[in-house]
Coordinates of C-alpha atoms in Angstrom, one line a residue:
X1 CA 29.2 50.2 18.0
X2 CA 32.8 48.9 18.7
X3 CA 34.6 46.7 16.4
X4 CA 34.3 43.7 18.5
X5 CA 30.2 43.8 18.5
X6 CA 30.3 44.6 15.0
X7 CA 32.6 41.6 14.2
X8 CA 30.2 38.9 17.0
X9 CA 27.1 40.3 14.9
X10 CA 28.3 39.7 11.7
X11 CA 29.7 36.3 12.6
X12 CA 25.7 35.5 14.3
X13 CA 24.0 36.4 11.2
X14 CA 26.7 34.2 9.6
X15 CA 25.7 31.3 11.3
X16 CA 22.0 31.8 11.5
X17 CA 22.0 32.3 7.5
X18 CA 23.8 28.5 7.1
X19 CA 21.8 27.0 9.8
X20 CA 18.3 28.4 7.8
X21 CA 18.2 26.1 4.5
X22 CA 18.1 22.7 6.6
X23 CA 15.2 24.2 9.0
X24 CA 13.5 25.6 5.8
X25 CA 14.0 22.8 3.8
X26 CA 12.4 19.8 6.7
X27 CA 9.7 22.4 7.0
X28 CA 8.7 22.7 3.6
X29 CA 8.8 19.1 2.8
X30 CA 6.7 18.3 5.7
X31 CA 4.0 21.0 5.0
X32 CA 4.5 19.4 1.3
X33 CA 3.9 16.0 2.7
X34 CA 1.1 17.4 4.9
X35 CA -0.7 18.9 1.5
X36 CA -0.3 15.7 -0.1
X37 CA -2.1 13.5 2.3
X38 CA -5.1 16.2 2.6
X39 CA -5.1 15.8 -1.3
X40 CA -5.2 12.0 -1.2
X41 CA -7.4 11.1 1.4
X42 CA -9.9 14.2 1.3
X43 CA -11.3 13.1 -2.3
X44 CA -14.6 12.6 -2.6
X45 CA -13.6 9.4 -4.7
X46 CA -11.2 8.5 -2.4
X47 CA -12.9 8.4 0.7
X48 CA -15.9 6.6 -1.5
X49 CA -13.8 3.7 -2.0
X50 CA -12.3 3.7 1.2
X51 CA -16.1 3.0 2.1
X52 CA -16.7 0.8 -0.1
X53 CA -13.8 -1.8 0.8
X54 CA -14.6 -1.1 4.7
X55 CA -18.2 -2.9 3.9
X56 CA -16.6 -5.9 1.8
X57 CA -15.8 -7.5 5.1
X58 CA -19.2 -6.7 6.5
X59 CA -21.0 -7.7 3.3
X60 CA -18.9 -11.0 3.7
X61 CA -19.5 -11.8 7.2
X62 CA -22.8 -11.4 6.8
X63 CA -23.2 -13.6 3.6
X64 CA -21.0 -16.2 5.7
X65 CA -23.4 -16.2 8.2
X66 CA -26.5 -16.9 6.3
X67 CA -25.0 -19.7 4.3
X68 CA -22.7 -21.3 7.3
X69 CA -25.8 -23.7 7.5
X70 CA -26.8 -24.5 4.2
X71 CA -25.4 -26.6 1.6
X72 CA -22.7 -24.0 0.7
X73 CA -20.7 -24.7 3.9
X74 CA -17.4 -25.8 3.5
X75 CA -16.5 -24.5 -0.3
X76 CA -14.0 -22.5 -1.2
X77 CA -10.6 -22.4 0.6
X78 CA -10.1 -23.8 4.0
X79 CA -10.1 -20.6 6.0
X80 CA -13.3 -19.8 4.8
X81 CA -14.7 -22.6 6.1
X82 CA -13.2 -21.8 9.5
X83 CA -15.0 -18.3 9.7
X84 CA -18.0 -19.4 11.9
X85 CA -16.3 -21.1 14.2
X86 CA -13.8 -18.2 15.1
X87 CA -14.4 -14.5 13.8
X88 CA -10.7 -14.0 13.5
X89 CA -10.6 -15.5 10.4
X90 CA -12.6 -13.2 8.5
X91 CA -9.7 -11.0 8.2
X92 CA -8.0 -13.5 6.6
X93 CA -10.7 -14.2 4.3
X94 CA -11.7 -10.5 3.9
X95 CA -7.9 -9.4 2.5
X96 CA -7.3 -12.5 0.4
X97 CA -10.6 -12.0 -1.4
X98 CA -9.3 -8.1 -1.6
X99 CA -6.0 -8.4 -2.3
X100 CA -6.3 -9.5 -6.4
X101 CA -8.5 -7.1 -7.8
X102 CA -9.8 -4.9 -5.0
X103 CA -7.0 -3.4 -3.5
X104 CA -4.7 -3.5 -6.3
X105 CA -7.4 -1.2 -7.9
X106 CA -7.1 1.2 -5.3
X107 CA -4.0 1.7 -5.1
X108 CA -4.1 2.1 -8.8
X109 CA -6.3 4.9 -8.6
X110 CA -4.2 7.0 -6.1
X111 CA -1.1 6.2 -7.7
X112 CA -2.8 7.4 -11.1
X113 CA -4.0 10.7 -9.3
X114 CA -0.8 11.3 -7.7
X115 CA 1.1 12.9 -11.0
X116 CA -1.0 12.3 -14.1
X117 CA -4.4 13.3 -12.7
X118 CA -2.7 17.2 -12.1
X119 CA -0.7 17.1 -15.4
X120 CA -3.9 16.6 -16.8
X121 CA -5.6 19.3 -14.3
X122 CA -2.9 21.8 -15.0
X123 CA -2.3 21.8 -11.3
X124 CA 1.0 20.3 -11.9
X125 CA 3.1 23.0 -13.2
X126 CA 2.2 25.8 -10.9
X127 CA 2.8 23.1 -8.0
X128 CA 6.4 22.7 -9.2
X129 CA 6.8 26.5 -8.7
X130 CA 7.2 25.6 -4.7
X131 CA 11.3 25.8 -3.9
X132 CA 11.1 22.2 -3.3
X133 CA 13.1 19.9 -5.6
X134 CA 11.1 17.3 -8.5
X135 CA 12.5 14.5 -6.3
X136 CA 11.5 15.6 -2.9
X137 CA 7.6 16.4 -4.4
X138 CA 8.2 12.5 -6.1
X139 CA 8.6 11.5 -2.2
X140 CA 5.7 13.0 -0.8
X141 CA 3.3 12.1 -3.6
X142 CA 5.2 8.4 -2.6
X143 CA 4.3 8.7 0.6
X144 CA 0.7 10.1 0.5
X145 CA -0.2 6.5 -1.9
X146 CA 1.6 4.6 0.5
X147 CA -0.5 6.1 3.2
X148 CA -3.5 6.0 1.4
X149 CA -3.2 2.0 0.7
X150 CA -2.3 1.4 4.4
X151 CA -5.3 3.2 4.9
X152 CA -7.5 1.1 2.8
X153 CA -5.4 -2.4 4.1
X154 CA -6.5 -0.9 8.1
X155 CA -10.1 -0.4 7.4
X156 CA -10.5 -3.9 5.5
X157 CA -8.8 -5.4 8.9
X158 CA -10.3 -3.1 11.6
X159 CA -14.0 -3.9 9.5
X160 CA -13.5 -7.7 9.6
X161 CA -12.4 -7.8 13.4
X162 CA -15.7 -5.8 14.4
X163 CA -18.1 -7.9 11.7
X164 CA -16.1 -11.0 12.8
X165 CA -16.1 -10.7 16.8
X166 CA -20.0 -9.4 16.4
X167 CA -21.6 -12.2 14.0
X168 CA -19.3 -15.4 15.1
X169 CA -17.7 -14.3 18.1
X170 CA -13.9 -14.7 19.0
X171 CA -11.6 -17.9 20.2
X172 CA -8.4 -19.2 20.6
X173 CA -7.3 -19.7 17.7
X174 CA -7.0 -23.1 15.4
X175 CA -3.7 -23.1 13.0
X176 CA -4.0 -24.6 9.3
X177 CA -1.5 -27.0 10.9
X178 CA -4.2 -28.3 13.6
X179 CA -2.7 -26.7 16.8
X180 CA -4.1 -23.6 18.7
X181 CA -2.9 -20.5 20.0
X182 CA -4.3 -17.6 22.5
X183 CA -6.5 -15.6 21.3
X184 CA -4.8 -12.6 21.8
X185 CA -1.8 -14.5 19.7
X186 CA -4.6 -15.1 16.9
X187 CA -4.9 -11.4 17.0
X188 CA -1.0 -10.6 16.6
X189 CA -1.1 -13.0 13.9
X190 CA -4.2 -11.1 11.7
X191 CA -2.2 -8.0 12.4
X192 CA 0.8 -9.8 10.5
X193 CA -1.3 -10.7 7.7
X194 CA -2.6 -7.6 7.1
X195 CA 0.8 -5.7 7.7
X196 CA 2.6 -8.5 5.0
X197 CA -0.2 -7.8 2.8
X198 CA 0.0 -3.9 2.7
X199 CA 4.1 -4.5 2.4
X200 CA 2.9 -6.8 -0.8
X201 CA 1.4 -4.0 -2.6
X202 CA 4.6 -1.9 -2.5
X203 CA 5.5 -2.7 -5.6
X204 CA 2.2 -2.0 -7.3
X205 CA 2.4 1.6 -6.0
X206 CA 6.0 2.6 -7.4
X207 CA 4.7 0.7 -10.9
X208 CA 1.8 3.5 -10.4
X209 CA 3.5 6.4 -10.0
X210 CA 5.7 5.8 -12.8
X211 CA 3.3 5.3 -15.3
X212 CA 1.7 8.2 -13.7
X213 CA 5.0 10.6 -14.8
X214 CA 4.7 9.1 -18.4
X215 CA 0.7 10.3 -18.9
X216 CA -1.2 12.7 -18.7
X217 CA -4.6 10.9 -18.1
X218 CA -5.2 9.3 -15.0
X219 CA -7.4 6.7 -16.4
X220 CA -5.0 5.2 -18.3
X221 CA -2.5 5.2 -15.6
X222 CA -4.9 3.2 -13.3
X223 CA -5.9 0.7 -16.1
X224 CA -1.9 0.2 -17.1
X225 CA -1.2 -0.4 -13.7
X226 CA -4.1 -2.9 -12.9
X227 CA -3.4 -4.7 -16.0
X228 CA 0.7 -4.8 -14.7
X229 CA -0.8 -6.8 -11.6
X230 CA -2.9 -9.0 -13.5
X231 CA -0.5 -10.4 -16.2
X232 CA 2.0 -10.9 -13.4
X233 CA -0.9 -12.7 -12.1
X234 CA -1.4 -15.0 -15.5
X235 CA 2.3 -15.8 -16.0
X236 CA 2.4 -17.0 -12.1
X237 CA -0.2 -19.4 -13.2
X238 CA 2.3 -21.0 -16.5
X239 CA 4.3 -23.7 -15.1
X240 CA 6.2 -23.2 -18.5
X241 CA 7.4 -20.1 -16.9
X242 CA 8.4 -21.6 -13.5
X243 CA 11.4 -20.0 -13.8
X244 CA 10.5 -16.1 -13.5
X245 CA 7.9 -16.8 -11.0
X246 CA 9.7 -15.9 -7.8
X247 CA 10.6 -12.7 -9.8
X248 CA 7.1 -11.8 -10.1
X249 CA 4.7 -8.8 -8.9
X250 CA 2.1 -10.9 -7.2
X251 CA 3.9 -14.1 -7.0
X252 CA 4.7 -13.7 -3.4
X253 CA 0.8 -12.0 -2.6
X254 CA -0.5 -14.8 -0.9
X255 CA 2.1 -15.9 1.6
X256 CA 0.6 -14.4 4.6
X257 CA -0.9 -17.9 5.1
X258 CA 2.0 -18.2 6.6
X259 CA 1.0 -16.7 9.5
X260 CA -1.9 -19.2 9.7
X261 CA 0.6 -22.1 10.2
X262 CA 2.2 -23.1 13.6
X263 CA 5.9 -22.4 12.3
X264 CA 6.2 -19.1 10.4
X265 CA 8.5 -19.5 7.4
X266 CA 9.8 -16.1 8.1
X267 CA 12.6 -16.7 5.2
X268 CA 9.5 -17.2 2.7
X269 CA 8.0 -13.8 3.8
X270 CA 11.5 -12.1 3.8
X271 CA 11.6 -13.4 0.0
X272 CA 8.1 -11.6 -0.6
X273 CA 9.3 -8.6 1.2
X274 CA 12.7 -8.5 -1.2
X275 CA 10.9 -9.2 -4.5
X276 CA 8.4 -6.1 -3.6
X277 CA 11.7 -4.0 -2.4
X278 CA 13.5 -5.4 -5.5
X279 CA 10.3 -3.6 -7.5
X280 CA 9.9 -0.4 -5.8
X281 CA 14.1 0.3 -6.2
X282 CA 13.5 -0.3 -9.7
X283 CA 10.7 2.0 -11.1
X284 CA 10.7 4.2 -8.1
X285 CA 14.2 5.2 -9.8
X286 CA 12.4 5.4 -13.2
X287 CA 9.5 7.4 -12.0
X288 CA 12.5 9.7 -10.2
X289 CA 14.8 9.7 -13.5
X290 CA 11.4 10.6 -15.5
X291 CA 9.9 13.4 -13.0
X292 CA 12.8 15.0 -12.2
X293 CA 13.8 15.5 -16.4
X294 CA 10.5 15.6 -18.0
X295 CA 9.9 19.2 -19.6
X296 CA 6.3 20.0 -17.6
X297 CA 4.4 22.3 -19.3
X298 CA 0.4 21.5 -18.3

């Protein structure tokens, strides 16, 4: 072999050596990402509450039905009422029955799962054997409970469309406000609400997962983070504490009625969408800053 071919080898196998670590590395994570996502949405418990919160807006159109004619009709708030006349609504009323407790407790779960649940298995260390760094196996748990709660936000919606349309029928329709829209607009609108609501419950997932770096036992993770969502929950209800409420959690939860008015306040939904971004820059860097030193050793 001449000197030349030697030289044009050796400068090949140069370059394909440097090229290898960024192929290697967008591989891995995404077979790492992959995993994750099996993990979260192929447990048992998982997919059981996944289940569970499809039939809440079946469960509720159904209720809704029965008692549109009794002396129940018209209680509770005005979108509620609105249900028989136009099935679109039941989404609305579906997620903002969900979105205290129900989904928030979800989420929870997941979140607890993601870390603490295989610290406490003993899964955890052998998993951070994989030549992937702490912070990049942070990102795909992340993004696997992210998943996993828009999962859980698409089946409430997709659940309450089909009991909706089936039990009362769809219509153009009728705004808080008084005026109507196409029905096809309605439908744009319900896909706003529920994509503002599953934005909403950013926050609680980055909460999760950094309690879940601090513990070992999932439980407590999921009742830690629950609880984080219902005391932001109390002090939004203090007018003493007026002051701190745009700051809060959950504070900003229920503005998808927006989308129920004729004008969208888009600047009020871009402050709920900052408060939750405000949340997840703030203890996803703690849950980052705690994973990627803690000494692992379950």
């Amino acid at each position: 072999m001449s000197l030349a071919e030697t030289t044009a080898d050796t400068a090949d196998a140069t370059r394909s050596t440097a090229a290898t670590p960024f192929p290697r590395r967008r591989g891995a994570f995404g077979r790492l990402l992959r995993s994750e996502l099996g993990l979260t949405l192929g447990r048992r418990r998982n997919q059981l509450l996944l289940a569970l919160l499809t039939a809440v807006p079946v469960l509720l159109g159904i209720v809704l039905a029965i008692v549109s004619d009794s002396a129940y009709a018209g209680q509770g708030p005005g979108f509620i009422d609105r249900v028989a006349g136009n099935g679109l609504f039941l989404v609305v009323t579906s997620l903002f029955l969900c979105t205290p407790f129900l989904l928030p407790l979800v989420t929870s779960i997941a979140a607890g799962d993601a870390i603490a649940g295989e610290a406490g298995a003993g899964t955890l260390r052998y998993l951070l054997t994989v030549p992937v760094r702490r912070g990049t196996l942070l990102a795909a748990k992340a993004l696997a409970v992210m998943a996993f709660m828009l999962v859980a936000v698409a089946l409430v919606t997709a659940a309450a469309l089909l009991a909706g349309g089936l039990l009362f029928g769809f219509d153009d329709l009728s705004l808080l406000s008084g005026q109507e829209i196409p029905l096809m607009d309605g439908v744009l609108r319900m896909l706003g609400v529920a994509g503002y609501v599953a934005m909403s419950l950013t926050g609680l997932v980055a909460v999760g997962l950094f309690f879940s770096t601090l513990a070992e036992v999932p439980v407590g993770v999921m009742a830690a983070t629950v609880v984080v969502a219902i005391v932001s929950t109390v002090l939004d209800s203090l007018p003493q504490l007026s002051a701190i409420h745009p700051f809060l959690l959950t504070h900003h939860w229920f503005d998808f009625a927006e989308f129920l008015r004729f004008e969208v306040s888009w600047s009020l939904l871009g402050q709920g969408l900052v408060v939750q971004a405000a949340w997840v820059a703030i203890f996803g860097s703690l849950a980052w800053a705690r994973f990627t030193t803690a000494d692992i050793t379950s």
